[in-house]
Amino acid sequence: MITNAGMIAYWHFCKKEVYCMNHAEKARDLFRAGYNCAQSVVGAFHEEMGLSLEDAVRLASSFGGGMGGMRETCGAVTGMFLVCLLYTSPS
């Protein structure tokens, strides 16, 4: 669920372009393009984390399908944890 505060923060990051996709839309589009669930979540936030899309999806690649494809832990959740870690860590 995208909150109003999240959308306001995203508008700040995308420099108020005419149309600005939110993170959920970006993640959906990445998933539909063939990225796994963890890659889609991390890829949707790659700019805010200071990573290229290529580096972001490479970082999250082993978490799709539940940590190495074991189907134990949701890849979208582990992707979210990666985003939180990289986004909130001091530089």
XYZ file of C-alpha atoms in Angstrom:
91
model
C 0.000 0.000 0.000
C 1.432 3.369 -1.005
C 0.791 6.112 1.545
C 0.399 9.792 0.826
C 3.719 10.452 2.567
C 5.390 7.896 0.294
C 3.957 9.553 -2.810
C 5.056 13.010 -1.608
C 8.572 11.671 -1.020
C 8.553 10.058 -4.463
C 7.477 13.310 -6.123
C 10.511 14.904 -4.505
C 12.833 12.259 -5.973
C 11.427 12.322 -9.503
C 11.757 16.105 -9.768
C 8.045 16.700 -10.421
C 7.978 15.349 -13.963
C 4.687 15.605 -15.861
C 3.937 11.947 -15.150
C 5.725 10.232 -12.343
C 5.252 6.527 -11.667
C 5.073 5.513 -8.044
C 7.232 2.722 -6.700
C 4.459 0.130 -6.902
C 3.978 0.849 -10.613
C 7.719 0.668 -11.239
C 7.966 -2.653 -9.390
C 4.994 -4.033 -11.333
C 6.517 -3.016 -14.647
C 9.878 -4.546 -13.746
C 8.170 -7.798 -12.711
C 6.224 -7.889 -15.961
C 9.503 -7.325 -17.812
C 10.854 -10.567 -16.336
C 12.642 -9.561 -13.157
C 11.942 -11.647 -10.050
C 9.964 -10.188 -7.150
C 13.006 -9.103 -5.089
C 14.647 -7.511 -8.128
C 11.424 -5.675 -8.952
C 11.127 -4.122 -5.499
C 14.796 -3.147 -5.257
C 14.830 -1.949 -8.871
C 11.878 0.352 -8.211
C 13.976 2.206 -5.604
C 17.364 2.090 -7.373
C 17.647 5.866 -7.900
C 16.918 6.687 -4.276
C 19.566 4.181 -3.170
C 22.169 5.661 -5.507
C 22.460 2.505 -7.632
C 22.037 1.873 -11.315
C 19.143 -0.385 -12.251
C 21.650 -3.018 -13.362
C 23.457 -2.990 -9.999
C 20.206 -2.977 -8.019
C 18.750 -6.009 -9.779
C 22.079 -7.835 -9.580
C 22.188 -7.193 -5.819
C 18.698 -8.650 -5.355
C 18.947 -11.506 -7.860
C 19.447 -14.346 -5.380
C 16.467 -13.345 -3.218
C 13.781 -13.995 -5.824
C 11.689 -17.107 -5.324
C 12.487 -16.970 -1.642
C 16.228 -16.821 -0.951
C 17.917 -18.856 -3.629
C 14.700 -20.308 -5.035
C 13.944 -22.306 -1.861
C 10.453 -20.715 -1.635
C 10.846 -20.139 2.096
C 10.952 -16.339 2.435
C 9.051 -14.009 0.123
C 11.391 -12.288 -2.341
C 9.350 -9.087 -2.264
C 9.820 -8.896 1.507
C 13.575 -9.501 1.322
C 13.754 -6.903 -1.442
C 11.987 -4.444 0.845
C 14.509 -5.174 3.607
C 17.367 -4.458 1.176
C 15.763 -1.149 0.230
C 15.287 -0.177 3.880
C 18.870 -1.084 4.706
C 20.457 0.757 1.779
C 18.083 3.721 1.873
C 18.354 4.443 5.583
C 21.996 3.543 6.256
C 24.353 6.426 6.893
C 26.677 7.080 3.970
